[in-house]
CSV table of C-alpha atoms in Angstrom, one decimal:
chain,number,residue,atom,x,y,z
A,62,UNK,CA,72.1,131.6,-4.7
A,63,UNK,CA,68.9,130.7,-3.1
A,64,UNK,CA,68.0,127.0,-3.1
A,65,UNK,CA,64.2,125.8,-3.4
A,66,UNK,CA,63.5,122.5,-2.0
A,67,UNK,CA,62.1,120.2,-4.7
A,68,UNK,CA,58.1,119.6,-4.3
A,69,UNK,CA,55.8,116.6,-4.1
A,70,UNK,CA,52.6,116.7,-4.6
A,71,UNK,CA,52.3,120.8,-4.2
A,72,UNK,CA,54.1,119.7,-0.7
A,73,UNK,CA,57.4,121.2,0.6
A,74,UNK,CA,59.7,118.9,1.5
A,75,UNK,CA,61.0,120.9,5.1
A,76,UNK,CA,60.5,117.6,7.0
A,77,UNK,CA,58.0,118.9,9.5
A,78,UNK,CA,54.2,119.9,9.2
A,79,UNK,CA,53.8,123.0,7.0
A,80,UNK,CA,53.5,126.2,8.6
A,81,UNK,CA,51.3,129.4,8.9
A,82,UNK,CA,54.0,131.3,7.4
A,83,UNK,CA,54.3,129.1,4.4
A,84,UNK,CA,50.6,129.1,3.6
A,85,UNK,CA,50.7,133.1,3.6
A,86,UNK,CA,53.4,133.0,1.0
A,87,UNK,CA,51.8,130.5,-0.9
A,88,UNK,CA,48.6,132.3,-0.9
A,89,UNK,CA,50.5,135.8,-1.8
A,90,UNK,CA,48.8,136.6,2.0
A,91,UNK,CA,50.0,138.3,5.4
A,92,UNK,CA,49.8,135.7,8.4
A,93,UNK,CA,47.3,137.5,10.2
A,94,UNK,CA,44.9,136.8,6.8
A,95,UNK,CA,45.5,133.2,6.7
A,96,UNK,CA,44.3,133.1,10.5
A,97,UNK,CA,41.5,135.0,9.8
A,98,UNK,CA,40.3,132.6,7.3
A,99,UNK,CA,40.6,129.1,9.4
A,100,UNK,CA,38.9,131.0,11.8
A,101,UNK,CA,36.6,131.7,9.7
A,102,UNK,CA,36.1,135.8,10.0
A,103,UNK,CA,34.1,137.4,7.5
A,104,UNK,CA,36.5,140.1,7.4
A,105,UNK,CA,38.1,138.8,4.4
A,106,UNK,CA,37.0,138.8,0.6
A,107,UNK,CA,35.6,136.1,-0.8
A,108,UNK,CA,38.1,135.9,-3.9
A,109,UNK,CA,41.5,135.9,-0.6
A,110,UNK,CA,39.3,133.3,1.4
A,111,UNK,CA,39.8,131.2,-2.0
A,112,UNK,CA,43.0,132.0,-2.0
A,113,UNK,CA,43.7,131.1,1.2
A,114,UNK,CA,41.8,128.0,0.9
A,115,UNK,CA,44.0,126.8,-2.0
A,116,UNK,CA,47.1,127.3,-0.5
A,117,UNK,CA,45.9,124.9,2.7
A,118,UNK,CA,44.7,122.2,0.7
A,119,UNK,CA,47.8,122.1,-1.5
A,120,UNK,CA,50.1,122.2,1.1
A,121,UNK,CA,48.3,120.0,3.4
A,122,UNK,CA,48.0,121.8,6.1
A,123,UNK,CA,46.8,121.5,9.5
A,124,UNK,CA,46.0,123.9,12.3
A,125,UNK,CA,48.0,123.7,15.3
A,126,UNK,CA,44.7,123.5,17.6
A,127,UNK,CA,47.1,123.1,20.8
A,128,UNK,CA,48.7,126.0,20.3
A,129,UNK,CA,45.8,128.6,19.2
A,130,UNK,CA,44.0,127.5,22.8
A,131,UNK,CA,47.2,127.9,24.5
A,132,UNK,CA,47.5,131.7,22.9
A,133,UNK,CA,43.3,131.9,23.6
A,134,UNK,CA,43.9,131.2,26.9
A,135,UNK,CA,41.4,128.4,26.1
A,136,UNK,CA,41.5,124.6,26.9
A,137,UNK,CA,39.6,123.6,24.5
A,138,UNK,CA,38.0,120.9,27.3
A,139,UNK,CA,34.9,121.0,29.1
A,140,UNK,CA,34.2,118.9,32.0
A,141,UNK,CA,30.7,117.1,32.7
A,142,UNK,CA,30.7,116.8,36.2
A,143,UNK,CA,27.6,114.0,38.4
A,144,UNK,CA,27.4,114.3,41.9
A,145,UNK,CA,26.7,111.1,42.8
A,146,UNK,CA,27.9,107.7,43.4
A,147,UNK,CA,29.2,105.5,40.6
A,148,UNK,CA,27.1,103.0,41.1
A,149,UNK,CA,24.1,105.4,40.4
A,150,UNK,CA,25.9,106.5,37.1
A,151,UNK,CA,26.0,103.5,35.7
A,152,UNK,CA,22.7,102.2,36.8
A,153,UNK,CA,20.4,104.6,35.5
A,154,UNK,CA,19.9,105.1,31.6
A,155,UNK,CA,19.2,109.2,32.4
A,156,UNK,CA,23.0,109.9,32.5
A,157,UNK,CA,24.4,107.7,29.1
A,158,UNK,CA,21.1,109.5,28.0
A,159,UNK,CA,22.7,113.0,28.9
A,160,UNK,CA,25.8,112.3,27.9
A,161,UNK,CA,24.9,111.0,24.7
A,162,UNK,CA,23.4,114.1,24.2
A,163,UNK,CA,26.3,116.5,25.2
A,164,UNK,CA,28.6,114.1,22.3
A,165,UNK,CA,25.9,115.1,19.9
A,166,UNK,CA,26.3,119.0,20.6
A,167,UNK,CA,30.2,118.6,20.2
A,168,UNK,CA,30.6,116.7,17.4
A,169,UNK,CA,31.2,119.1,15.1
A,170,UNK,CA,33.9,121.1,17.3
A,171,UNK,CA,37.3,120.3,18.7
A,172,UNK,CA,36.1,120.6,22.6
A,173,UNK,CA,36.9,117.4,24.5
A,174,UNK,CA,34.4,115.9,27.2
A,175,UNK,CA,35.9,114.8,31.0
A,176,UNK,CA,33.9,113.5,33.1
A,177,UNK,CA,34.0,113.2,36.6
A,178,UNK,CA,32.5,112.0,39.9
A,179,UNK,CA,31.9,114.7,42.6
A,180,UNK,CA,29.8,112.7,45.8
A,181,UNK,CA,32.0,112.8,48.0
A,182,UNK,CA,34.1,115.9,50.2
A,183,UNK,CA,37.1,114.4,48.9
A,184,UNK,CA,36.3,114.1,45.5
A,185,UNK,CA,35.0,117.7,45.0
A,186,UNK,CA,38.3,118.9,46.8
A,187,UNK,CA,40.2,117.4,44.0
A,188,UNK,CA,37.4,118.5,41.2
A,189,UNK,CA,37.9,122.1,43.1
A,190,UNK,CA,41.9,122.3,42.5
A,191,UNK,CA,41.4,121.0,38.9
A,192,UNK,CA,39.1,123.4,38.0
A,193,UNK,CA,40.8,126.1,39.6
A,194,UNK,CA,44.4,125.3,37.8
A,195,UNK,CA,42.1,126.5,34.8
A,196,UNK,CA,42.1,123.2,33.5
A,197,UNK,CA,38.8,123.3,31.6
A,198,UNK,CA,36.4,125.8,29.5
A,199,UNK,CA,33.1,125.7,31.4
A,200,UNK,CA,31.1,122.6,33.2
A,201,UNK,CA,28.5,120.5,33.1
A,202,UNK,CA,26.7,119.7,36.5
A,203,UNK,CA,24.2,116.8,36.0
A,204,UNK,CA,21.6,116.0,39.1
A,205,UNK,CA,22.8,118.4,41.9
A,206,UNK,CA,21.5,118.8,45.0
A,207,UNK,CA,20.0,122.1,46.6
A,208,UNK,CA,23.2,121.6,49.5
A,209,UNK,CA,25.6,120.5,47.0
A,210,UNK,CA,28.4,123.5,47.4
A,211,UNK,CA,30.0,122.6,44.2
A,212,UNK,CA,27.9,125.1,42.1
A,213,UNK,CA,28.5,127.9,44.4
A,214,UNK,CA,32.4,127.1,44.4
A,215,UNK,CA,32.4,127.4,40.1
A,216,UNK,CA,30.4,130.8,40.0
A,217,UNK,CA,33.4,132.0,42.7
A,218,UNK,CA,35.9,130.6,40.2
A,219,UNK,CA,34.1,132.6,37.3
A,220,UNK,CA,34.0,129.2,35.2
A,221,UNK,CA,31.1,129.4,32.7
A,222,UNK,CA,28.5,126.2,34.0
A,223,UNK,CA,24.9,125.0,33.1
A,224,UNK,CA,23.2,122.6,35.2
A,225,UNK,CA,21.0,119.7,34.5
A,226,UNK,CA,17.8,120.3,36.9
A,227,UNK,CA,17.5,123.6,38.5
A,228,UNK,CA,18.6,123.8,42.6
A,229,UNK,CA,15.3,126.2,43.2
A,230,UNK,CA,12.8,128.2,41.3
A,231,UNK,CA,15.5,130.8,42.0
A,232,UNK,CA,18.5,129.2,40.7
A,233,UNK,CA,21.2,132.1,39.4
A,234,UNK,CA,23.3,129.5,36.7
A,235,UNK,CA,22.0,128.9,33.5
A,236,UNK,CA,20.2,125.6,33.5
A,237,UNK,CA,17.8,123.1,31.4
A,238,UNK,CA,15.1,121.4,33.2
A,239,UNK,CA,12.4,119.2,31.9
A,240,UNK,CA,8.7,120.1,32.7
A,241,UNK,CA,8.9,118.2,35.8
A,242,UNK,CA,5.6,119.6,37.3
A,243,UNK,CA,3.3,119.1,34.0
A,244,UNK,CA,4.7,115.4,33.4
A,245,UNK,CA,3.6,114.1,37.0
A,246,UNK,CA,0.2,116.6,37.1
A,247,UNK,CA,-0.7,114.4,33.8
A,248,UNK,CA,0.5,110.6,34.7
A,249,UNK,CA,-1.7,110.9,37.6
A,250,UNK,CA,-4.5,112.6,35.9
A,251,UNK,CA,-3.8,109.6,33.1
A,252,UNK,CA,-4.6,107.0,36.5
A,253,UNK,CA,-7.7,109.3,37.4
A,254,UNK,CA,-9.0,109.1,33.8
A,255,UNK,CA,-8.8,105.4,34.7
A,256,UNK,CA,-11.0,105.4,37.8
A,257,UNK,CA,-8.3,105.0,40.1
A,258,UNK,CA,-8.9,107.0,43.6
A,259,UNK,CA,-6.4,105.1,45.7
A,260,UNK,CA,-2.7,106.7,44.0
A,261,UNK,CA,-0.1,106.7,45.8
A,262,UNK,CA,3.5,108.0,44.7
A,263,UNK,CA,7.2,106.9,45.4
A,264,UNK,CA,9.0,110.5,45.2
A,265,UNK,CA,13.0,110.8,44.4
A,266,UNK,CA,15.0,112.3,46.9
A,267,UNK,CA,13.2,115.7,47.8
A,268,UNK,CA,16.5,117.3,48.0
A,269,UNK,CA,16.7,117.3,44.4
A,270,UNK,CA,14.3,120.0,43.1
A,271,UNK,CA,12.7,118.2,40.2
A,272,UNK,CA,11.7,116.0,42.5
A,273,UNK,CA,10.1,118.3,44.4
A,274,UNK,CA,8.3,119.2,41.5
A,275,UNK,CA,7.0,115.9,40.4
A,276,UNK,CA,5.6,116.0,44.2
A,277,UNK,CA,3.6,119.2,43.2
A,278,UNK,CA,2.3,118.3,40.1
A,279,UNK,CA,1.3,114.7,41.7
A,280,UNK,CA,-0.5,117.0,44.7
A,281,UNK,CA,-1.9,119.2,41.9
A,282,UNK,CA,-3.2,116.6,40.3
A,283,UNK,CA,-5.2,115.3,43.2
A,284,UNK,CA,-6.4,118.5,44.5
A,285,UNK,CA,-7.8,119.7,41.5
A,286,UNK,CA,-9.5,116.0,40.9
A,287,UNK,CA,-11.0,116.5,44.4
A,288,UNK,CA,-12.4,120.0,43.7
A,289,UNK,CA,-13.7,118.4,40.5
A,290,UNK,CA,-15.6,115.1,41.7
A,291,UNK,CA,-17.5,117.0,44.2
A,292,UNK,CA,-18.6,119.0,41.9
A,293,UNK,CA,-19.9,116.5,39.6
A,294,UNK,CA,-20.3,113.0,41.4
A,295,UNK,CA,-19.4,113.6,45.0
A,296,UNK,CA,-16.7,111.3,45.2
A,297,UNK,CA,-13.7,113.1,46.6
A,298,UNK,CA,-10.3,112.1,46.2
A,299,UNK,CA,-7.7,114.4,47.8
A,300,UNK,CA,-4.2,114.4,48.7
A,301,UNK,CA,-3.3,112.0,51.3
A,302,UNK,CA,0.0,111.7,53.2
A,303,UNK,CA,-0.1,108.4,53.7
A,304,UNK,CA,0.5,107.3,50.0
A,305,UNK,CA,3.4,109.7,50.0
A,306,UNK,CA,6.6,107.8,50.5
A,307,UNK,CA,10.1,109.4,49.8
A,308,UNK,CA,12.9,107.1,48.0
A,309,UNK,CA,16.1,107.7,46.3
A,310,UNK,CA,15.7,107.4,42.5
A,311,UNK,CA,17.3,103.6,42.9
A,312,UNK,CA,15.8,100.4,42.2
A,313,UNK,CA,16.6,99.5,45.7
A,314,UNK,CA,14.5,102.7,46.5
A,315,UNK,CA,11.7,101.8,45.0
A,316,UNK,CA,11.3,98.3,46.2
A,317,UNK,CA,11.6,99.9,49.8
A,318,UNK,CA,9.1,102.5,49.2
A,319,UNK,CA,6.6,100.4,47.8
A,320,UNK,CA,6.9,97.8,50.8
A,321,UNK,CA,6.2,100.8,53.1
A,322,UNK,CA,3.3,102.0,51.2
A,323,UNK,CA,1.7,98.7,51.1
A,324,UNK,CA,2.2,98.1,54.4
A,325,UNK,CA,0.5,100.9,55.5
A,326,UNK,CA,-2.5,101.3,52.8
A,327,UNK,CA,-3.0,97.8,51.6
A,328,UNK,CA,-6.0,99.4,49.7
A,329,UNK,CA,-4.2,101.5,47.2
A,330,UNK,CA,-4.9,101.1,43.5
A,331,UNK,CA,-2.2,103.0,41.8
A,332,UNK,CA,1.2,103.9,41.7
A,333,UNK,CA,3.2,106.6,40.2
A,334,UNK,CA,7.0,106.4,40.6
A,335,UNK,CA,8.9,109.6,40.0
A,336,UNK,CA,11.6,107.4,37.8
A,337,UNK,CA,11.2,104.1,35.8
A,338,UNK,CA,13.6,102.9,38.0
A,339,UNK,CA,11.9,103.1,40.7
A,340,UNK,CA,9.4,101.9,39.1
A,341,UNK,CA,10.9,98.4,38.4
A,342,UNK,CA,11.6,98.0,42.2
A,343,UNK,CA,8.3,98.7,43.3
A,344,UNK,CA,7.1,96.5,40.3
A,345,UNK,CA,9.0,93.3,41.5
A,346,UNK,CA,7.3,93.9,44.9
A,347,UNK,CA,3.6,94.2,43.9
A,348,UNK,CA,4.4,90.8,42.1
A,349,UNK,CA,5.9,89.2,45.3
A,350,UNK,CA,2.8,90.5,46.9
A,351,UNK,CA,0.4,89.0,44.3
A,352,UNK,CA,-0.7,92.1,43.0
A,353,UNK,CA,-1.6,92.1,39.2
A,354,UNK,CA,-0.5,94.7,36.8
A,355,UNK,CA,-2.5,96.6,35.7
A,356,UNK,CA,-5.5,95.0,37.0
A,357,UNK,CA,-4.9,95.5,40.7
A,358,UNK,CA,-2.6,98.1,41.0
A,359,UNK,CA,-1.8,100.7,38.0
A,360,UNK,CA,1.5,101.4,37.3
A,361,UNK,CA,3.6,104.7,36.2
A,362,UNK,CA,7.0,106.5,35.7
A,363,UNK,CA,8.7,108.8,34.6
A,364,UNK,CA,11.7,109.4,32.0
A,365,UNK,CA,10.4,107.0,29.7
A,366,UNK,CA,13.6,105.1,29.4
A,367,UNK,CA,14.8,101.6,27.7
A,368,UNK,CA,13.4,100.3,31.5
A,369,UNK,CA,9.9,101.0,30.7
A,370,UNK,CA,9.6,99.8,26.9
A,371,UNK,CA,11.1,96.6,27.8
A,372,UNK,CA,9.3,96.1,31.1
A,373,UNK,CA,6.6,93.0,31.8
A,374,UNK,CA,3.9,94.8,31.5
A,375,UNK,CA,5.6,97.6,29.3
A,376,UNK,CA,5.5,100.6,31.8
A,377,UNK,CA,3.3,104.1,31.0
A,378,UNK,CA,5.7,106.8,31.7
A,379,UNK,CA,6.4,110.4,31.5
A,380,UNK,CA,9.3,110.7,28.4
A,381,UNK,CA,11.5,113.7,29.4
A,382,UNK,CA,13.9,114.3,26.2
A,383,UNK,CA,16.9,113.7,28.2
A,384,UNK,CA,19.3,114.1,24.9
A,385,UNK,CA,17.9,116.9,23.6
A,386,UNK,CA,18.7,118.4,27.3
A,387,UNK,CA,22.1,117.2,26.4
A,388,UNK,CA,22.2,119.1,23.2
A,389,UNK,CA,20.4,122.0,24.9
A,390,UNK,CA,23.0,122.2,28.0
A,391,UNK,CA,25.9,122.2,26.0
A,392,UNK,CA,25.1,124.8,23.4
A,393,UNK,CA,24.4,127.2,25.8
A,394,UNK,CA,27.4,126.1,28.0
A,395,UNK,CA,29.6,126.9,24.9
A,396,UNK,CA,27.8,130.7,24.4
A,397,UNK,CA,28.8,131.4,28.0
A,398,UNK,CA,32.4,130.4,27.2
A,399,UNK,CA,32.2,132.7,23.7
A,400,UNK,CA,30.6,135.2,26.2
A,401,UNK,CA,33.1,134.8,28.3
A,402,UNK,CA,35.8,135.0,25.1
A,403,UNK,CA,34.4,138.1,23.9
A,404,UNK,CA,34.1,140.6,26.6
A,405,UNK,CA,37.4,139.2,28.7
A,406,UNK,CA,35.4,139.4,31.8
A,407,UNK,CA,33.1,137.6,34.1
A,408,UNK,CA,30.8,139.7,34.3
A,409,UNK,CA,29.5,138.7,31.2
A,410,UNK,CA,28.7,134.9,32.0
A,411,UNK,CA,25.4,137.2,33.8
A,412,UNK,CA,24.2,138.1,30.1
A,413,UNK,CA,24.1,134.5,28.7
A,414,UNK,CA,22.6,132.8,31.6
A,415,UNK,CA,19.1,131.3,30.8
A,416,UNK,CA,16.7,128.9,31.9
A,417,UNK,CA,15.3,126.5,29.7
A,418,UNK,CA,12.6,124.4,30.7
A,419,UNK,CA,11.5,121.4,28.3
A,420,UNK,CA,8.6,119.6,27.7
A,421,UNK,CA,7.4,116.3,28.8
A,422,UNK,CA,4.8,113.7,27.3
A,423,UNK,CA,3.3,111.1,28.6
A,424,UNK,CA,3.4,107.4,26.7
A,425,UNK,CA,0.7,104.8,27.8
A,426,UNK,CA,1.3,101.4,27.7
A,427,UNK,CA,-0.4,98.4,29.1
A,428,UNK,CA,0.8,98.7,32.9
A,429,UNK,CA,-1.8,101.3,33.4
């Protein structure tokens, strides 16, 4: 005699989370059907998918996401990983701004975020034996360094990775970048347009390549201003070292770099800072120094962050769409790990590599 256990609500009573099984038999289905519909295949009719459909929702059940990464080989995890102090983290709005972009991009799946601090020698030998215990999908490197070896050391793992900010022009990992050169070329352009001839910069630390290329477009800028007031009105402006000061991309930074510069050219007239926190530091000196802003010395950044709107004199600055690089780093972090799923080798993370570059505007407000 075969015994049915009584039903509630459509639910058999077997006193543990239905199965896989039951929902084939339910669905008058083989197992490997039911799989292929919750993950979603279109190698299944339309009139089983219903079928199949019916059966979960009466039954109530619920995919054992654990277990299909396990058999996947799959974590189901990514990690976002920052090379640099805490303290720098938390400090500057570019990372919540990242990461509030990456928690866009995953909303809608079941892959969990870590993150993780890697400055220091110890903390990436502790970052290099998680990640190579297989631990996670594919990272996340935000605001690496061109000597930073941790990149090298996840290509030689064969873990799909995106970084934030290429290492070189020549950078082999799939990255997204805002249009670092363009943004600086036309904030100091913006200061030209506004008869200043005296501009000095506060770079970030040079090490970092989008720095570097803020320092180029700030050079371009000049040169091609030079080239174009001789032409017209003989008044050359030109690229000179002396308003060139390097600084870290901290407040702290920027103060420093902004006490050089006017120590050594008391004369200058404008000032463009390659972040808005930098930007702040060297503000709070001009005002020790009784310069006014924007009358005696213009002032601009770059990222276009909560700093700048809510600044005394609001701060111009160049908005790079950090979220949106987020988004962008993620999705194609999570096509190299499908990549990756697909041809079971990793050789194929080569295919899906590629290099987005974003663009930049610049807002004006009333500190230049």
């Amino acid at each position: 005699m075969t015994i049915r256990q009584p039903r509630v609500g459509g639910r058999a009573r077997s006193g543990g989370r239905p199965t896989l099984e039951e929902v084939a038999a339910r669905a008058g289905v083989g197992r490997g059907t039911v799989s292929r519909v919750i993950n979603g295949s279109p190698r299944v009719s339309e009139r089983t998918r219903a079928a199949v459909e019916a059966a979960v929702a009466e039954l109530g059940y619920v995919p054992n996401t654990a277990a299909r990464a396990l058999a996947a080989n799959r974590t189901d995890a990514i990690a976002l990983v920052v090379p640099e102090p805490e303290g720098r983290f938390f400090a500057e709005p570019y990372f919540s701004d990242i990461i509030h972009g990456v928690g866009v991009a995953l909303a809608d799946t079941e892959v969990q975020l870590l993150l993780t601090f890697a400055s220091k020698d110890r903390e990436r030998q502790r970052l290099a034996q998680y990640l190579a215990a297989q631990r996670v999908d594919g990272v996340l490197l935000v605001s690496v360094h061109a000597d930073d070896p941790l990149p090298d050391l996840i290509e030689q793992l064969h873990i799909p990775a995106v970084v934030s900010g290429r290492r070189s022009a020549s950078e082999p990992l799939a990255s997204v970048d805002s249009d670092n050169f363009a943004g600086a070329k036309a904030a100091v352009e913006h200061l030209l347009s506004r008869g200043r001839t005296r501009i000095a910069t506060i770079t970030g630390r040079l090490d970092v390549y989008g720095a570097q290329r803020r320092l180029d477009g700030y050079r371009a800028a000049l040169s091609s201003a030079d080239e174009d007031a001789a032409a017209d009105v003989g008044v050359r402006v030109g690229v000179d070292e002396t308003l060139i000061e390097p600084a870290d991309f901290t407040e702290e930074g920027g103060r420093r770099a902004m006490s050089e510069l006017l120590a050594r050219r008391p004369d200058l007239d404008a000032v463009f800072a390659a972040s808005d926190v930098m930007a702040s530091g060297a503000r709070q000196i001009l005002r020790e120094q009784g310069r006014r802003i924007p009358e005696d010395v213009a002032l601009v950044g770059f990222d276009d962050s909560a700093i700048a709107r809510h600044m005394d004199p609001p701060l111009t600055s160049v908005r790079q769409p950090i979220e949106e690089m987020g988004r962008e780093m993620t999705r194609l972090l999570l096509a190299e790990i499908a990549a990756a799923d697909a041809q079971h080798s990793p050789s194929s993370l080569r295919m899906a590599r590629e290099q987005v570059v974003l663009p930049t505007e610049l807002v004006v407000r009333a500190s230049s």
